Amino acid sequence: MSKGDMQDCLTLAIESSCDETSAAVLRGGREILSNIISTQIPVHQKFGGVVPEIASRKHIVNIMPVIDEALREAKVKLSDIGQVAVTYGPGLVGALLVGVSAAKALAFSLDVPLIGVNHLEGHIFANFLSAPELEPPFVALVVSGGHTALVRVKGYHEFELMGQTRDDAAGEAFDKIARVMGLPYPGGPEIDRLAKEGNPDAIDFPRALEEKGNYEFSFSGLKSAVLNYLNSMQQKGEEIHRADVAASFQKAVIEVLAEKALEAVGETGMDKLVLAGGVAANSSLEERLRTACEEKGIRFYFPSKALCTDNAAMIGCRGYYQALAGDGSDFYLNAVPNLGLRSISAKE
Amino acid sequence: MSILAIDTSTQVSSVAVVSDGKLAAELTMQAKLTHSETLLPHIEEVLGMANQKKEELEGIAVSLGPGSFTGLRIGLATAKAMAYALQLPIVGVPTLRALAWHFPVEGFQLLPMIDAQKGNVYVERYMWEHGKLLKKTEVQVLPVEEVIRRTEELPGTVVLMGDVISKRIEGKQTLPMHVMLAPLHLRMPRAANVALCGLELLKEGKTGNVMDMEPVYIRRSEAEVLWEKRHGKAI
């Protein structure tokens, strides 16, 4: 397909990596015709976290209605679809397999290309949907439940992984601490809310890997420090100011993320910073980065709330640019639960 | 009538096309490959071998379970999306019923069994009478030893079949004289059986709806069972 044809090409995208079943239709790379998201959050709340088998059971029931609704809302016929994009990792294997299996069968039945998409790259590309004027190059800070990374996005299909977390992702630390503090699942937004009422300087939690030029992250030490603090306070029988704990913990995470991201932008000589991933919905992180970017004359982008959560539109966007670069999949495509971010050179 | 049939309920991956009263092609493999990778390529291969255009199919039959939860979902997601895109009727075939199609012989007590983990099996009892396959006992989850003990009370020849035979019975359990194990080629689920069983269900108008079909799990998720134990009430 030529670039001209691609601009009108309709992409059907499917996302089922965790606890949202989603399908979207895009015209070209950036025009969302529909983006249907069926969330399972209420189902998993009882268990204090996502239960993989229950998630898979919901996906297999929801997958076709969600696809059907995406086509209807987009007012397009299935036969008009030019390609099918699907998340193949990272995520829960059983959940991913529902989307991957359906996408393969749709692409085969329609005789159209299949494009396996990395969910984390999808989160970065959500920004192209929120900001039509955004173009590479830029630095992306990816912060999600399972990943924390800095990526230098040189082109639509040329990335350099500058650094990622050595242990826990930022989102994992949020979830774990929320759980211990008895906050409902998902914990990230709850801590964000609670932190607004607390003093971020009340407790001095440690920050790891602060030396200049190090773009790796580590949050397991911070996580342990918060858990130890809660434990020892409890043992001493002292009252825990939960809002202060939330605010101080959140500040420690956000400071590390912001400092490293701004340093990365400075080092690469870029003028744009892009925030991506589920934790991008954290209002304090967004505020801190926005203020810091304003001071330094850096343009700051983050996705709209709807595009921060797991959604198929971002997968469609990433899939579109993969198709332009000739990066499609065959019918042997499998789910890769621990798929990471990696560097992609221009030639690939 | 041309029908595509799929069975991914166990380690066996099986795809078949039955067309105008012929088993046009079948691909049945148990090679430790993952269903997620091979199912769609196998479907493409079998349709090619059968010289069957997918657009000219008239139905899809899929093995619904019980069986491996993930395997069942791979098969069902594939079947649903194909049925939706090609606008075909879909029929969900009970996995144990399809197994009983291996022995369409009057007088035999047929006990198809699928591994239910933790030492248990899913088991049903079938008999053929006047050319019809009749279910005599509804699905039960039992220890394999209990199934064998119960065969002692059954009159006539008893045939055991399913993935449990090779895994946990053959050479490991002592069987009463009137109990036989299905031979290898009639032991595991095969898509040809799913097609034949599916054709019958289609004729009876027992089609499924891609918008709400689910596998037959029998067992609930571990998390739900534990939750109820811990809270002492239904979830």
PDB file of C-alpha atoms in Angstrom, chain A residues 3-196:
ATOM      1  CA  LYS A   3       1.560   6.204   1.759  1.00  0.00           C
ATOM      2  CA  GLY A   4      -1.338   8.012   0.105  1.00  0.00           C
ATOM      3  CA  ASP A   5      -3.604   4.967   0.369  1.00  0.00           C
ATOM      4  CA  MET A   6      -2.509   4.422   3.945  1.00  0.00           C
ATOM      5  CA  GLN A   7      -3.818   7.840   5.000  1.00  0.00           C
ATOM      6  CA  ASP A   8      -7.375   6.634   4.412  1.00  0.00           C
ATOM      7  CA  CYS A   9      -6.711   3.093   5.583  1.00  0.00           C
ATOM      8  CA  LEU A  10      -8.997   1.912   8.377  1.00  0.00           C
ATOM      9  CA  THR A  11      -7.272   0.101  11.229  1.00  0.00           C
ATOM     10  CA  LEU A  12      -9.232  -2.117  13.609  1.00  0.00           C
ATOM     11  CA  ALA A  13      -7.301  -2.369  16.857  1.00  0.00           C
ATOM     12  CA  ILE A  14      -7.738  -4.757  19.790  1.00  0.00           C
ATOM     13  CA  GLU A  15      -6.339  -4.531  23.318  1.00  0.00           C
ATOM     14  CA  SER A  16      -6.825  -7.165  26.055  1.00  0.00           C
ATOM     15  CA  SER A  17      -3.546  -7.207  27.986  1.00  0.00           C
ATOM     16  CA  CYS A  18      -4.914  -6.733  31.499  1.00  0.00           C
ATOM     17  CA  ASP A  19      -8.330  -5.760  32.848  1.00  0.00           C
ATOM     18  CA  GLU A  20      -9.817  -3.735  29.989  1.00  0.00           C
ATOM     19  CA  THR A  21     -11.244  -5.217  26.803  1.00  0.00           C
ATOM     20  CA  SER A  22     -10.970  -2.573  24.119  1.00  0.00           C
ATOM     21  CA  ALA A  23     -11.470  -2.189  20.369  1.00  0.00           C
ATOM     22  CA  ALA A  24     -11.010   0.893  18.218  1.00  0.00           C
ATOM     23  CA  VAL A  25     -11.256   2.007  14.619  1.00  0.00           C
ATOM     24  CA  LEU A  26      -8.804   4.602  13.278  1.00  0.00           C
ATOM     25  CA  ARG A  27      -8.731   6.334   9.918  1.00  0.00           C
ATOM     26  CA  GLY A  28      -5.099   6.797   8.992  1.00  0.00           C
ATOM     27  CA  GLY A  29      -2.768   7.032  11.969  1.00  0.00           C
ATOM     28  CA  ARG A  30      -4.429   9.696  14.079  1.00  0.00           C
ATOM     29  CA  GLU A  31      -8.148   9.996  13.536  1.00  0.00           C
ATOM     30  CA  ILE A  32     -10.100   8.009  16.127  1.00  0.00           C
ATOM     31  CA  LEU A  33     -13.466   6.905  14.730  1.00  0.00           C
ATOM     32  CA  SER A  34     -14.246   4.853  17.833  1.00  0.00           C
ATOM     33  CA  ASN A  35     -12.481   3.662  20.980  1.00  0.00           C
ATOM     34  CA  ILE A  36     -14.634   1.310  23.039  1.00  0.00           C
ATOM     35  CA  ILE A  37     -13.316   0.278  26.463  1.00  0.00           C
ATOM     36  CA  SER A  38     -15.030  -2.316  28.627  1.00  0.00           C
ATOM     37  CA  THR A  39     -13.432  -2.191  32.050  1.00  0.00           C
ATOM     38  CA  GLN A  40     -13.354  -5.015  34.576  1.00  0.00           C
ATOM     39  CA  ILE A  41     -12.161  -2.906  37.513  1.00  0.00           C
ATOM     40  CA  PRO A  42     -15.330  -3.510  39.612  1.00  0.00           C
ATOM     41  CA  VAL A  43     -14.939  -7.277  39.126  1.00  0.00           C
ATOM     42  CA  HIS A  44     -11.371  -7.338  40.443  1.00  0.00           C
ATOM     43  CA  GLN A  45     -11.863  -4.824  43.280  1.00  0.00           C
ATOM     44  CA  LYS A  46     -13.083  -7.572  45.628  1.00  0.00           C
ATOM     45  CA  PHE A  47      -9.783  -9.383  45.249  1.00  0.00           C
ATOM     46  CA  GLY A  48      -7.613  -6.305  45.764  1.00  0.00           C
ATOM     47  CA  GLY A  49      -5.997  -6.720  42.368  1.00  0.00           C
ATOM     48  CA  VAL A  50      -6.416  -8.237  38.932  1.00  0.00           C
ATOM     49  CA  VAL A  51      -7.097 -11.988  39.009  1.00  0.00           C
ATOM     50  CA  PRO A  52      -5.657 -13.356  35.748  1.00  0.00           C
ATOM     51  CA  GLU A  53      -8.124 -16.230  35.256  1.00  0.00           C
ATOM     52  CA  ILE A  54     -11.125 -14.001  35.927  1.00  0.00           C
ATOM     53  CA  ALA A  55      -9.736 -11.361  33.553  1.00  0.00           C
ATOM     54  CA  SER A  56      -9.407 -13.965  30.790  1.00  0.00           C
ATOM     55  CA  ARG A  57     -12.958 -15.180  31.402  1.00  0.00           C
ATOM     56  CA  LYS A  58     -14.291 -11.645  31.037  1.00  0.00           C
ATOM     57  CA  HIS A  59     -12.265 -10.985  27.883  1.00  0.00           C
ATOM     58  CA  ILE A  60     -13.617 -14.035  26.028  1.00  0.00           C
ATOM     59  CA  VAL A  61     -17.194 -12.870  26.688  1.00  0.00           C
ATOM     60  CA  ASN A  62     -16.589  -9.169  25.991  1.00  0.00           C
ATOM     61  CA  ILE A  63     -14.322  -9.358  22.972  1.00  0.00           C
ATOM     62  CA  MET A  64     -16.908  -9.656  20.175  1.00  0.00           C
ATOM     63  CA  PRO A  65     -19.451  -7.153  21.575  1.00  0.00           C
ATOM     64  CA  VAL A  66     -16.642  -4.620  22.012  1.00  0.00           C
ATOM     65  CA  ILE A  67     -15.400  -5.126  18.443  1.00  0.00           C
ATOM     66  CA  ASP A  68     -18.953  -4.953  17.129  1.00  0.00           C
ATOM     67  CA  GLU A  69     -19.625  -1.726  19.018  1.00  0.00           C
ATOM     68  CA  ALA A  70     -16.354  -0.184  17.784  1.00  0.00           C
ATOM     69  CA  LEU A  71     -17.383  -0.821  14.174  1.00  0.00           C
ATOM     70  CA  ARG A  72     -20.909   0.466  14.721  1.00  0.00           C
ATOM     71  CA  GLU A  73     -19.795   3.616  16.485  1.00  0.00           C
ATOM     72  CA  ALA A  74     -17.237   4.250  13.713  1.00  0.00           C
ATOM     73  CA  LYS A  75     -20.043   3.679  11.191  1.00  0.00           C
ATOM     74  CA  VAL A  76     -17.854   1.410   9.090  1.00  0.00           C
ATOM     75  CA  LYS A  77     -18.354  -2.093   7.793  1.00  0.00           C
ATOM     76  CA  LEU A  78     -15.987  -4.869   8.771  1.00  0.00           C
ATOM     77  CA  SER A  79     -15.237  -5.335   5.059  1.00  0.00           C
ATOM     78  CA  ASP A  80     -13.886  -1.754   4.926  1.00  0.00           C
ATOM     79  CA  ILE A  81     -11.143  -2.569   7.454  1.00  0.00           C
ATOM     80  CA  GLY A  82      -7.678  -2.466   5.889  1.00  0.00           C
ATOM     81  CA  GLN A  83      -5.596  -3.932   8.727  1.00  0.00           C
ATOM     82  CA  VAL A  84      -5.921  -5.422  12.191  1.00  0.00           C
ATOM     83  CA  ALA A  85      -3.595  -4.323  15.017  1.00  0.00           C
ATOM     84  CA  VAL A  86      -3.425  -6.145  18.347  1.00  0.00           C
ATOM     85  CA  THR A  87      -1.487  -5.980  21.614  1.00  0.00           C
ATOM     86  CA  TYR A  88       0.720  -9.085  21.912  1.00  0.00           C
ATOM     87  CA  GLY A  89       2.564  -8.044  25.110  1.00  0.00           C
ATOM     88  CA  PRO A  90       3.431  -7.233  27.778  1.00  0.00           C
ATOM     89  CA  GLY A  91       0.522  -8.330  29.943  1.00  0.00           C
ATOM     90  CA  LEU A  92      -1.291 -11.343  31.371  1.00  0.00           C
ATOM     91  CA  VAL A  93      -0.754 -14.237  28.995  1.00  0.00           C
ATOM     92  CA  GLY A  94      -4.291 -15.657  29.145  1.00  0.00           C
ATOM     93  CA  ALA A  95      -5.766 -12.196  28.657  1.00  0.00           C
ATOM     94  CA  LEU A  96      -3.467 -11.335  25.756  1.00  0.00           C
ATOM     95  CA  LEU A  97      -4.281 -14.625  24.013  1.00  0.00           C
ATOM     96  CA  VAL A  98      -7.982 -13.767  23.702  1.00  0.00           C
ATOM     97  CA  GLY A  99      -7.201 -10.587  21.769  1.00  0.00           C
ATOM     98  CA  VAL A 100      -4.393 -12.128  19.738  1.00  0.00           C
ATOM     99  CA  SER A 101      -6.525 -15.149  18.734  1.00  0.00           C
ATOM    100  CA  ALA A 102      -9.476 -12.969  17.712  1.00  0.00           C
ATOM    101  CA  ALA A 103      -7.238 -10.545  15.798  1.00  0.00           C
ATOM    102  CA  LYS A 104      -5.546 -13.347  13.889  1.00  0.00           C
ATOM    103  CA  ALA A 105      -8.911 -14.864  12.938  1.00  0.00           C
ATOM    104  CA  LEU A 106     -10.255 -11.462  11.812  1.00  0.00           C
ATOM    105  CA  ALA A 107      -7.174 -10.644   9.713  1.00  0.00           C
ATOM    106  CA  PHE A 108      -7.279 -14.106   8.144  1.00  0.00           C
ATOM    107  CA  SER A 109     -11.018 -13.964   7.429  1.00  0.00           C
ATOM    108  CA  LEU A 110     -10.771 -10.466   5.898  1.00  0.00           C
ATOM    109  CA  ASP A 111      -7.504 -11.138   4.021  1.00  0.00           C
ATOM    110  CA  VAL A 112      -5.877  -8.054   5.542  1.00  0.00           C
ATOM    111  CA  PRO A 113      -2.496  -7.564   7.270  1.00  0.00           C
ATOM    112  CA  LEU A 114      -2.047  -8.400  10.967  1.00  0.00           C
ATOM    113  CA  ILE A 115       0.135  -6.158  13.111  1.00  0.00           C
ATOM    114  CA  GLY A 116       1.302  -7.250  16.555  1.00  0.00           C
ATOM    115  CA  VAL A 117       1.829  -4.190  18.760  1.00  0.00           C
ATOM    116  CA  ASN A 118       3.910  -3.700  21.911  1.00  0.00           C
ATOM    117  CA  HIS A 119       1.543  -2.302  24.541  1.00  0.00           C
ATOM    118  CA  LEU A 120       4.221   0.034  25.952  1.00  0.00           C
ATOM    119  CA  GLU A 121       4.955   1.531  22.546  1.00  0.00           C
ATOM    120  CA  GLY A 122       1.207   1.955  22.263  1.00  0.00           C
ATOM    121  CA  HIS A 123       1.197   4.076  25.443  1.00  0.00           C
ATOM    122  CA  ILE A 124       3.827   6.393  23.914  1.00  0.00           C
ATOM    123  CA  PHE A 125       1.799   6.655  20.702  1.00  0.00           C
ATOM    124  CA  ALA A 126      -1.328   7.631  22.666  1.00  0.00           C
ATOM    125  CA  ASN A 127       0.257  11.077  22.670  1.00  0.00           C
ATOM    126  CA  PHE A 128      -0.023  11.323  18.871  1.00  0.00           C
ATOM    127  CA  LEU A 129      -3.769  10.920  19.295  1.00  0.00           C
ATOM    128  CA  SER A 130      -4.018  13.559  22.031  1.00  0.00           C
ATOM    129  CA  ALA A 131      -1.733  16.059  20.278  1.00  0.00           C
ATOM    130  CA  PRO A 132      -2.164  16.088  16.484  1.00  0.00           C
ATOM    131  CA  GLU A 133       0.814  18.437  16.062  1.00  0.00           C
ATOM    132  CA  LEU A 134       3.248  16.181  17.952  1.00  0.00           C
ATOM    133  CA  GLU A 135       6.025  14.641  15.892  1.00  0.00           C
ATOM    134  CA  PRO A 136       9.285  12.904  16.771  1.00  0.00           C
ATOM    135  CA  PRO A 137      11.962  13.437  17.914  1.00  0.00           C
ATOM    136  CA  PHE A 138      11.216  13.606  21.647  1.00  0.00           C
ATOM    137  CA  VAL A 139      11.964  11.900  24.943  1.00  0.00           C
ATOM    138  CA  ALA A 140       9.211   9.683  26.354  1.00  0.00           C
ATOM    139  CA  LEU A 141       8.838   8.829  30.034  1.00  0.00           C
ATOM    140  CA  VAL A 142       6.859   5.584  30.206  1.00  0.00           C
ATOM    141  CA  VAL A 143       5.306   4.937  33.623  1.00  0.00           C
ATOM    142  CA  SER A 144       2.854   2.078  33.911  1.00  0.00           C
ATOM    143  CA  GLY A 145       1.814  -0.676  36.289  1.00  0.00           C
ATOM    144  CA  GLY A 146       4.586  -2.958  35.087  1.00  0.00           C
ATOM    145  CA  HIS A 147       7.165  -0.647  33.533  1.00  0.00           C
ATOM    146  CA  THR A 148       9.152   2.505  34.076  1.00  0.00           C
ATOM    147  CA  ALA A 149      11.445   3.622  31.253  1.00  0.00           C
ATOM    148  CA  LEU A 150      12.945   6.526  29.371  1.00  0.00           C
ATOM    149  CA  VAL A 151      12.854   6.215  25.604  1.00  0.00           C
ATOM    150  CA  ARG A 152      14.389   8.517  23.036  1.00  0.00           C
ATOM    151  CA  VAL A 153      11.879   8.509  20.189  1.00  0.00           C
ATOM    152  CA  LYS A 154      13.899   9.527  17.117  1.00  0.00           C
ATOM    153  CA  GLY A 155      11.245   8.668  14.548  1.00  0.00           C
ATOM    154  CA  TYR A 156       7.966   6.790  14.213  1.00  0.00           C
ATOM    155  CA  HIS A 157       9.932   3.557  13.979  1.00  0.00           C
ATOM    156  CA  GLU A 158      13.259   4.455  15.537  1.00  0.00           C
ATOM    157  CA  PHE A 159      13.633   4.265  19.317  1.00  0.00           C
ATOM    158  CA  GLU A 160      16.515   4.231  21.743  1.00  0.00           C
ATOM    159  CA  LEU A 161      15.894   2.770  25.181  1.00  0.00           C
ATOM    160  CA  MET A 162      17.812   5.129  27.493  1.00  0.00           C
ATOM    161  CA  GLY A 163      17.064   3.261  30.708  1.00  0.00           C
ATOM    162  CA  GLN A 164      14.407   1.366  32.564  1.00  0.00           C
ATOM    163  CA  THR A 165      13.652   0.045  36.029  1.00  0.00           C
ATOM    164  CA  ARG A 166      15.989  -2.530  37.547  1.00  0.00           C
ATOM    165  CA  ASP A 167      13.305  -3.938  39.797  1.00  0.00           C
ATOM    166  CA  ASP A 168       9.796  -2.692  40.550  1.00  0.00           C
ATOM    167  CA  ALA A 169       7.945  -0.362  38.243  1.00  0.00           C
ATOM    168  CA  ALA A 170       6.636   2.883  39.723  1.00  0.00           C
ATOM    169  CA  GLY A 171       3.065   1.640  39.288  1.00  0.00           C
ATOM    170  CA  GLU A 172       3.850  -1.568  41.166  1.00  0.00           C
ATOM    171  CA  ALA A 173       5.094   0.434  44.148  1.00  0.00           C
ATOM    172  CA  PHE A 174       1.896   2.521  44.084  1.00  0.00           C
ATOM    173  CA  ASP A 175      -0.294  -0.586  44.014  1.00  0.00           C
ATOM    174  CA  LYS A 176       1.610  -2.433  46.755  1.00  0.00           C
ATOM    175  CA  ILE A 177       1.631   0.494  49.149  1.00  0.00           C
ATOM    176  CA  ALA A 178      -2.030   1.260  48.491  1.00  0.00           C
ATOM    177  CA  ARG A 179      -2.828  -2.339  49.312  1.00  0.00           C
ATOM    178  CA  VAL A 180      -0.901  -2.308  52.576  1.00  0.00           C
ATOM    179  CA  MET A 181      -2.605   0.959  53.536  1.00  0.00           C
ATOM    180  CA  GLY A 182      -5.959  -0.696  52.893  1.00  0.00           C
ATOM    181  CA  LEU A 183      -6.881   1.480  49.914  1.00  0.00           C
ATOM    182  CA  PRO A 184      -9.101  -0.069  47.247  1.00  0.00           C
ATOM    183  CA  TYR A 185      -7.768  -1.361  43.916  1.00  0.00           C
ATOM    184  CA  PRO A 186      -6.525   0.241  41.686  1.00  0.00           C
ATOM    185  CA  GLY A 187      -4.243   1.931  44.191  1.00  0.00           C
ATOM    186  CA  GLY A 188      -2.572   4.601  42.064  1.00  0.00           C
ATOM    187  CA  PRO A 189      -5.509   7.035  41.835  1.00  0.00           C
ATOM    188  CA  GLU A 190      -6.315   6.439  45.535  1.00  0.00           C
ATOM    189  CA  ILE A 191      -2.810   7.455  46.635  1.00  0.00           C
ATOM    190  CA  ASP A 192      -2.956  10.454  44.312  1.00  0.00           C
ATOM    191  CA  ARG A 193      -6.230  11.540  45.968  1.00  0.00           C
ATOM    192  CA  LEU A 194      -5.013  10.920  49.513  1.00  0.00           C
ATOM    193  CA  ALA A 195      -1.679  12.675  48.830  1.00  0.00           C
ATOM    194  CA  LYS A 196      -3.502  15.930  48.085  1.00  0.00           C
TER     195      LYS A 196
END
